[in-house]
Coordinates of C-alpha atoms and ligand atoms in Angstrom, one line a residue:
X1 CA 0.0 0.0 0.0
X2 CA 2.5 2.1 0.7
X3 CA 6.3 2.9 -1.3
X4 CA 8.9 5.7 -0.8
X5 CA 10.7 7.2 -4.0
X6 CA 14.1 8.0 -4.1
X7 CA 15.3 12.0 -4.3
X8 CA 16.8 12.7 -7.5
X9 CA 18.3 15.9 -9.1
X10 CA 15.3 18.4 -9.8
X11 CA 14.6 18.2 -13.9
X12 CA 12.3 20.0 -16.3
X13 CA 10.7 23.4 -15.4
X14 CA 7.1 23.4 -14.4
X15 CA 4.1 23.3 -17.2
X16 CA 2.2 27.1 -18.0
X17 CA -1.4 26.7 -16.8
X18 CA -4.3 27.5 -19.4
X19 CA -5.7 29.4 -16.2
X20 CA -4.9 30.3 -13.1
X21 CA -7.4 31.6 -10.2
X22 CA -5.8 33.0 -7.4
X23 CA -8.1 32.1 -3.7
X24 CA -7.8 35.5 -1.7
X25 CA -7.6 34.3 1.7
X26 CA -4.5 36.6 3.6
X27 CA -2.4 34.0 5.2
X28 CA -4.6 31.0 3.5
X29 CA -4.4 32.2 -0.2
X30 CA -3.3 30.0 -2.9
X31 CA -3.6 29.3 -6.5
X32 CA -5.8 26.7 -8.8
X33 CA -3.8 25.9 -12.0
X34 CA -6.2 24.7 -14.8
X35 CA -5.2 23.5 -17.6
X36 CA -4.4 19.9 -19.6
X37 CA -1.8 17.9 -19.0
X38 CA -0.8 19.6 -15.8
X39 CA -0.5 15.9 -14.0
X40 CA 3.1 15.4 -16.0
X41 CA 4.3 18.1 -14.5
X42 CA 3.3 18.5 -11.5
X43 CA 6.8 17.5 -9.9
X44 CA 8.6 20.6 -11.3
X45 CA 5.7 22.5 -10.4
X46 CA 5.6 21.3 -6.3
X47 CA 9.6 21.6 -6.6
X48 CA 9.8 25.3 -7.4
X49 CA 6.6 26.0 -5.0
X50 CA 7.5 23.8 -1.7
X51 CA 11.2 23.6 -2.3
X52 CA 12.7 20.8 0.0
X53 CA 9.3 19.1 0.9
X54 CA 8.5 15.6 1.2
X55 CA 5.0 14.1 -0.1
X56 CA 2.2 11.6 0.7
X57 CA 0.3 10.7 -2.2
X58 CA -3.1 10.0 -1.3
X59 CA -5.5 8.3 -4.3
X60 CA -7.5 5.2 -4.9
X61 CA -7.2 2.2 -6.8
X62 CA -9.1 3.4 -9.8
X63 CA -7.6 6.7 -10.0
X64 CA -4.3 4.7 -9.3
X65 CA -4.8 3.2 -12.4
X66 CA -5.0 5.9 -14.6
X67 CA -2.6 8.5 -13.4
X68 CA -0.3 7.3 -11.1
X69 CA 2.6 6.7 -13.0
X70 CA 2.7 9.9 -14.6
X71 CA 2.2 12.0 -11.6
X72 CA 5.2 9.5 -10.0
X73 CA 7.1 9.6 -12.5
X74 CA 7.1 13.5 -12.4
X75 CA 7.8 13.7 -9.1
X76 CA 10.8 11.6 -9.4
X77 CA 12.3 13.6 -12.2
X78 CA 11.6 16.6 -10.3
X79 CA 13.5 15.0 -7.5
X80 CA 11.3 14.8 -4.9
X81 CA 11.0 12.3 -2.3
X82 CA 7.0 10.5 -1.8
X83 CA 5.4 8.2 -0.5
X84 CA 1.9 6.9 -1.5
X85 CA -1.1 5.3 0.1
X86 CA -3.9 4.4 -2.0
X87 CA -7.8 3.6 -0.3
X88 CA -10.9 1.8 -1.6
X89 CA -12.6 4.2 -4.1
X90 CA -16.2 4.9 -3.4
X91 CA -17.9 7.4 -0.6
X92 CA -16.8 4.2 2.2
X93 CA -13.7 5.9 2.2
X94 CA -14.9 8.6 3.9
X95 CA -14.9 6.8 7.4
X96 CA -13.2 6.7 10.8
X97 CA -11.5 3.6 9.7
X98 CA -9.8 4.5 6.4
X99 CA -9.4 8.2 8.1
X100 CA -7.1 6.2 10.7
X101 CA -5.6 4.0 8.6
X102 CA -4.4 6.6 6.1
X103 CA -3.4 9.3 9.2
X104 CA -1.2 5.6 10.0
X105 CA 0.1 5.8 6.7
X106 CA 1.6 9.4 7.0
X107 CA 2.9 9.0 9.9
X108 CA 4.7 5.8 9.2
X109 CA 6.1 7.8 6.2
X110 CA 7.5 9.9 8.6
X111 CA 6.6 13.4 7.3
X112 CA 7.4 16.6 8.4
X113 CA 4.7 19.1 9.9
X114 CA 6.1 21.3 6.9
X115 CA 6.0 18.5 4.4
X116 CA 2.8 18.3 2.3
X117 CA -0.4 15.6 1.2
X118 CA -1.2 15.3 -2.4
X119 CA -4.6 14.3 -2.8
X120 CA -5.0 12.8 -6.3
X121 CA -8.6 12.1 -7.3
X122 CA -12.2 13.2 -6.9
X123 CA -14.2 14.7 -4.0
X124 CA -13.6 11.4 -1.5
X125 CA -10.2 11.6 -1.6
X126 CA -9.8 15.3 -1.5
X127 CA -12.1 15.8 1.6
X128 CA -10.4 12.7 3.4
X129 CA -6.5 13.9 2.7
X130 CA -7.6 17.5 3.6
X131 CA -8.9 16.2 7.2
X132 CA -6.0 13.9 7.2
X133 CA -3.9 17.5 6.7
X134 CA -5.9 19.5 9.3
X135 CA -5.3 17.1 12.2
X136 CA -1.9 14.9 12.0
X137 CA 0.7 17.1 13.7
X138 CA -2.1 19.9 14.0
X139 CA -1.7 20.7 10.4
X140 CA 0.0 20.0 7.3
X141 CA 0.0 21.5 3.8
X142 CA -2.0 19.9 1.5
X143 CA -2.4 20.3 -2.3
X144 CA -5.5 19.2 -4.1
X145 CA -5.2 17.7 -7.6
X146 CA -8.8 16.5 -8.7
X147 CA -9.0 14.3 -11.4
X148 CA -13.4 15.1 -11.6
X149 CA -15.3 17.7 -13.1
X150 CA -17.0 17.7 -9.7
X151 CA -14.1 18.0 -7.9
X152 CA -12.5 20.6 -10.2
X153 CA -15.2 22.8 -9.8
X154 CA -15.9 22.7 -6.4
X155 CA -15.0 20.1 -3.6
X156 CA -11.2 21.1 -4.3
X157 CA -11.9 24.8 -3.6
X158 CA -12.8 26.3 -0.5
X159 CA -10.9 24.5 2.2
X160 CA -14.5 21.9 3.3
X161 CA -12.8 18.6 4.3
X162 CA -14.4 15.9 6.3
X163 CA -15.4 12.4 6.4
X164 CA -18.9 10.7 6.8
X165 CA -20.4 9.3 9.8
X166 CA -23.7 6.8 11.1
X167 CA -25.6 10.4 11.6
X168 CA -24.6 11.8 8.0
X169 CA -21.8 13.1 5.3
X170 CA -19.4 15.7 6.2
X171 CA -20.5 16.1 10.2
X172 CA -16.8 15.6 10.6
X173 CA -14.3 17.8 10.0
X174 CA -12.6 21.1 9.5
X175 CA -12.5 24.0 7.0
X176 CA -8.7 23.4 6.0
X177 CA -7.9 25.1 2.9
X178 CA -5.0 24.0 0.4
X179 CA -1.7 25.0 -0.4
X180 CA -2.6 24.5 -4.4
X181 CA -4.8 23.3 -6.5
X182 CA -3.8 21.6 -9.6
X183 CA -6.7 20.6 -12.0
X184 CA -5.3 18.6 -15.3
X185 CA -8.1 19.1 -17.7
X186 CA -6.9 15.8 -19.4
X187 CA -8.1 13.5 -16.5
X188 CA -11.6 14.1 -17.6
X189 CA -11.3 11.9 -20.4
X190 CA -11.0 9.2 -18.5
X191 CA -14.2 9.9 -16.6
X192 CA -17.2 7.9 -17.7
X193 CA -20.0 10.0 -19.4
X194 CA -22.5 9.4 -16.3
X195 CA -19.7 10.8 -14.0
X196 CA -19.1 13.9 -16.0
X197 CA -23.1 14.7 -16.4
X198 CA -23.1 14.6 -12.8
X199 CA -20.3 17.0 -12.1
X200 CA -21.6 19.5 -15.0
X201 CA -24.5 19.6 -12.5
X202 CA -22.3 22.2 -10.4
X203 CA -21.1 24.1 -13.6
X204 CA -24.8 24.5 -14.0
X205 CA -25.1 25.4 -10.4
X206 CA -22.8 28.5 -10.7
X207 CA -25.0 30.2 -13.4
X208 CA -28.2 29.2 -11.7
X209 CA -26.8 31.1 -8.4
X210 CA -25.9 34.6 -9.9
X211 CA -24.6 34.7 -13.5
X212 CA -27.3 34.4 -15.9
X213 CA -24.8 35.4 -18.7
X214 CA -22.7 32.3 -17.6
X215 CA -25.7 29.9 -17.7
X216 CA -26.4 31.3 -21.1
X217 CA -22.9 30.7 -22.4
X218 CA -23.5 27.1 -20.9
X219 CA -26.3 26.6 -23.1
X220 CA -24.4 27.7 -26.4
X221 CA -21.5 26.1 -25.2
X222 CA -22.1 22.6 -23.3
X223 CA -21.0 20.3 -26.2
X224 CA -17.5 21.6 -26.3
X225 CA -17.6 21.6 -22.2
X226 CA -18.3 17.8 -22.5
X227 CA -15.7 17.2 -25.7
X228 CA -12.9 18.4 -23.9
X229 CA -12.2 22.1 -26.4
X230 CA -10.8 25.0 -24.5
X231 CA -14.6 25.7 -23.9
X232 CA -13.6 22.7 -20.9
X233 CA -10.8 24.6 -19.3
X234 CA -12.8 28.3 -19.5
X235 CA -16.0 26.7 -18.0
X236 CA -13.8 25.8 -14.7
X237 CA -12.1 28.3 -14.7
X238 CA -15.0 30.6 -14.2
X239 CA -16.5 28.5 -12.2
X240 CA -13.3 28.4 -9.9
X241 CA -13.1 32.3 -10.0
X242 CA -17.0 32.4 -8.5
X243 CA -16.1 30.2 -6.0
X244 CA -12.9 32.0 -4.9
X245 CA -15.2 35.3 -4.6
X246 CA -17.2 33.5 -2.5
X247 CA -15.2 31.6 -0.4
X248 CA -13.1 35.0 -0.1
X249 CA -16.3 37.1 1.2
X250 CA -17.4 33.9 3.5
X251 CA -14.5 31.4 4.3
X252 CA -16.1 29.6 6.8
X253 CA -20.4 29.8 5.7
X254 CA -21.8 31.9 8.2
X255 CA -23.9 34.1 5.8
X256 CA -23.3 34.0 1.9
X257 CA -21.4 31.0 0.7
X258 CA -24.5 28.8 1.4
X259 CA -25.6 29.6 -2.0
X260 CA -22.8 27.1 -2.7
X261 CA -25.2 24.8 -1.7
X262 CA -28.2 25.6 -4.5
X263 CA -29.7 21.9 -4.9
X264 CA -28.0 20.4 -1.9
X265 CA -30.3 20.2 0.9
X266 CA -33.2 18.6 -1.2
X267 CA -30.3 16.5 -2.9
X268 CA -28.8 15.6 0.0
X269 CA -32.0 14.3 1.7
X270 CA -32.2 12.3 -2.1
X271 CA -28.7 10.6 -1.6
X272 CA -29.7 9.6 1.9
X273 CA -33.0 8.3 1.1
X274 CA -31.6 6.5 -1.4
X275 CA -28.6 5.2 0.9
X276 CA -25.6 6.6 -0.9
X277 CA -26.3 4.1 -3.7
X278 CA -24.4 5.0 -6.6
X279 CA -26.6 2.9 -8.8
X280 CA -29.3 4.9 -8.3
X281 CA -28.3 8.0 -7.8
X282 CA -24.8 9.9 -7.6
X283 CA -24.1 13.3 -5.6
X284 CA -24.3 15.5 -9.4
X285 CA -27.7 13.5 -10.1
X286 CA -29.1 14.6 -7.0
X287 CA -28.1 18.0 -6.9
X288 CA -29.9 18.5 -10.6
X289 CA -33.1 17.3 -9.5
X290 CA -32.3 19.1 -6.6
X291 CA -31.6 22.1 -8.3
X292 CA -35.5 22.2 -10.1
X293 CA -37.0 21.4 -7.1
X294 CA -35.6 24.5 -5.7
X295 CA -36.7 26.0 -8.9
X296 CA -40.3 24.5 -8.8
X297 CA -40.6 25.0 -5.2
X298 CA -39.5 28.9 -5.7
X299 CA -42.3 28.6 -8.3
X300 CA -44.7 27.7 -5.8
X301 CA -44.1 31.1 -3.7
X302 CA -44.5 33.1 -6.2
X303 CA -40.8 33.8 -6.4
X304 CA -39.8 32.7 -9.7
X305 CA -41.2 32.7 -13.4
X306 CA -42.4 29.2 -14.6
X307 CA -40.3 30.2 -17.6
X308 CA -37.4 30.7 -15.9
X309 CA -38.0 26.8 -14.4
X310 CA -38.7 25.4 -17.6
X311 CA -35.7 26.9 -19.4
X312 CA -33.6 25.6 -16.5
X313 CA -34.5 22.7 -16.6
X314 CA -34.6 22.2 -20.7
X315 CA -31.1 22.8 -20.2
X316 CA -30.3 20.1 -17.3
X317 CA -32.3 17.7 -19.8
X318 CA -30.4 18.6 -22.8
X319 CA -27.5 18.0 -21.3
X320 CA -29.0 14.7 -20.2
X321 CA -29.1 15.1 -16.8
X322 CA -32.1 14.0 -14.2
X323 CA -34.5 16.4 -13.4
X324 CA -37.7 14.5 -12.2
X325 CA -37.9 12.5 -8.8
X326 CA -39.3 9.6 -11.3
X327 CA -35.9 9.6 -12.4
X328 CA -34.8 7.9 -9.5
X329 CA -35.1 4.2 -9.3
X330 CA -36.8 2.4 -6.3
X331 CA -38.6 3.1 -3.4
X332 CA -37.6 7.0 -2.0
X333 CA -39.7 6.8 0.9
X334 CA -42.9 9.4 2.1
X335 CA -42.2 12.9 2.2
X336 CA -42.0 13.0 5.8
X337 CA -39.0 10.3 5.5
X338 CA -37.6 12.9 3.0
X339 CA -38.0 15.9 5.6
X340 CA -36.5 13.5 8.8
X341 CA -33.6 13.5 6.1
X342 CA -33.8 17.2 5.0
X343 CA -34.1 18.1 8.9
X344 CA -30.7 16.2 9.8
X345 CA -29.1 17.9 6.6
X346 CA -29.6 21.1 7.4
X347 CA -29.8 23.6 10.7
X348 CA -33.3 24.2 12.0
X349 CA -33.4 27.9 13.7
X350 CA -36.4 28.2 15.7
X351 CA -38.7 25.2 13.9
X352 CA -37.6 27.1 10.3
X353 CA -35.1 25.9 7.5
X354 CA -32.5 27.6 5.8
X355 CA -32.8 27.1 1.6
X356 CA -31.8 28.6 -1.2
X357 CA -34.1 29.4 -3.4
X358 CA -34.6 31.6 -6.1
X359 CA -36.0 34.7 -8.1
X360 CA -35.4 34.1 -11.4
X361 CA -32.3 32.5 -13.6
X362 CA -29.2 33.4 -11.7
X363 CA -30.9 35.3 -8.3
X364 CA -30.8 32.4 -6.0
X365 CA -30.9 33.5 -2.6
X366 CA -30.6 32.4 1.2
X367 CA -34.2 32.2 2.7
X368 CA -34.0 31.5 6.3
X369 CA -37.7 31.2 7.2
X370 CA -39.2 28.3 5.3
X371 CA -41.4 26.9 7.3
X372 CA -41.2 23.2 7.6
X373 CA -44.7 22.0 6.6
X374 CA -44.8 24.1 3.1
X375 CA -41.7 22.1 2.1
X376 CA -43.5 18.9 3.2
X377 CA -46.6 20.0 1.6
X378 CA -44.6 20.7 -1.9
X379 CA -42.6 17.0 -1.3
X380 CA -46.1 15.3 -0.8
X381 CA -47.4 16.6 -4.2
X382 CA -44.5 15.3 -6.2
X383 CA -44.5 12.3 -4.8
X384 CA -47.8 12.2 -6.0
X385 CA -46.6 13.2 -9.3
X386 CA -44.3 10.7 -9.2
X387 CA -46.6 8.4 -9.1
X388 CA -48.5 9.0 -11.1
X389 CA -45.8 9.1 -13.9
Ligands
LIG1 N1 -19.7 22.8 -1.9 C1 -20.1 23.9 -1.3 C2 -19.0 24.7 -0.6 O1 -17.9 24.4 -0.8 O2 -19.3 25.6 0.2

């Protein structure tokens, strides 16, 4: 599970992004490097940043398998000295057992507090090793390569680390942000098309929250987003360079990076209900359909134009993306199951829930009054639908 690389003389200079996007944060700031082919030379690129530094390589087995070698075999030629540990892919990795056993691995390795974690892969693995990095030796450097167009566009920006437990996802951890973030492009090819759909979910997500003109460009544009044309690396890039505002303005969510979440809490409750099965339904799939729920449910107060919901939608569709809960195979349970698992998502303040919800194609907004029984009520009738379909 484990190897350590020899230190070699340092070797070729480090690769030109297609983008950077620099994360404001003071003391905490750091830069995401976009761009193809950025795995190859990611040694020379950690070599001139964290001269003298040692590395863990966290990944999985499937990840592993794909990109590796390369990223090895740059960090040899760039001289640097690594070790790797490699998990179980899949959302099980996210527990108190593969957390210890990989905190094991690290330390075995013998790193330094200054020495860094390289977590190569998609969200799992980037909010495990960044845990990992904000408790062993109170804090380590970690830099964030993520090899999903989910991952890219989010989980690898913003510093939200954490691991699953009985109770629910992510109720353990720490806002730990990273030391860089290195997204190669090229890694998306390797993704299968269900996996991609899913993470375009949260490219969609960032024009749906406040850029209309970005979710219009999305709609001319989506094709050459999936083919991999420079349309790929622009559509990350912006949606890296919303994030950063955000996460700049709100580091650690106590007012307006919960529009981040757009689609989450009704897609969270969706994963739950259907117990994290990936068969049914992945984290992307749920945010879509929660993402028109939001919509539809804005709808319902009046809030935002049916034509704004059905153009959203069109789009989510077109891309071929779920939008309806008849989408979703199996049993998902009564709405009241749905809002036990809404009600552990989320914070209740005074018997009220915190969504976002909209006014119209990019004016999503925190509302932090919903009461309780109209989202019920709104569940209940598309169950019905559902049904019915
Ligand atoms: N994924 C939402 C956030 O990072 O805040």
């Amino acid at each position: 599970m484990s190897a350590t690389a020899p230190t070699s003389e340092a070797g070729a200079a480090a690769p030109t992004p297609q983008a950077r996007v620099p994360v404001d944060l003071a003391a905490n700031s750091y830069d995401i490097l976009i761009g193809p082919g950025l795995i190859a030379g990611a040694g020379a690129t950690l070599a001139e940043r964290f001269p003298d530094r040692r590395f863990a390589v966290i990944t999985d087995t499937t990840v592993a398998e794909h990109h590796l070698d390369a990223l090895a075999a740059s960090l040899t030629d760039a001289g640097l000295g690594y070790s790797t540990i490699v998990v179980t892919p899949g959302e099980g990795s996210k527990s108190f057992s593969v957390f210890e056993s990989v905190v094991d691995g690290v330390l075995s390795a013998r790193l330094e507090r200054g020495d860094l974690l390289v977590a190569l892969g998609g969200g799992v693995i980037g909010d495990l090793t960044g845990f990992v990095a904000g408790v062993v030796r109170r804090g380590m450097r970690f830099v964030q390569m993520p090899t999903t167009l989910l991952s890219q566009v989010d989980s690898s920006v913003g510093g939200k680390t954490g691991i699953n437990t009985r109770h629910g996802k992510n109720l353990v951890g720490v806002f730990h942000q990273p030391a860089l973030v290195i997204a190669d492009t090229a890694t998306l090819d390797t993704l299968d098309a269900r996996d991609f759909r899913a993470g375009y979910a949260e490219v969609a997500k960032y024009g749906l929250i406040d850029d209309a003109e970005f979710f219009g460009w999305l709609e001319t544009n989506w094709r050459e987003v999936f083919s991999g044309g420079t349309a790929r690396v622009e559509a990350i890039a912006r949606c890296c360079r919303a994030k950063a505002r955000v996460v700049k303005i709100d580091e650690k969510e106590a007012g307006p990076r919960a529009l981040l979440n757009l689609g989450h809490t009704f897609g969270h409750a969706l994963e739950s209900i259907t117990h994290y099965d990936a068969e049914r339904l992945v984290h992307g799939e749920g945010v879509a359909i929660g993402m028109v729920l939001a919509h539809e449910f804005s709808v319902r107060m009046n809030l935002c134009s049916p034509d704004d919901l059905a153009r959203m939608r069109a789009h989510l569709v077109e891309v071929g993306l779920p939008t309806r809960l008849s989408e979703i195979p199996g049993d998902i349970g009564s709405a009241d199951d749905l809002m036990a698992a809404i009600l552990q998502d989320k914070k209740v303040k005074r018997g009220r829930l915190t969504f976002i919800l909209t006014r119209g194609l990019g004016a999503s907004f925190i509302a932090d009054d919903v009461p309780p029984e109209a989202v019920r009520a709104f569940l209940a009738d598309k169950l019905t639908e559902r049904v019915a379909a």
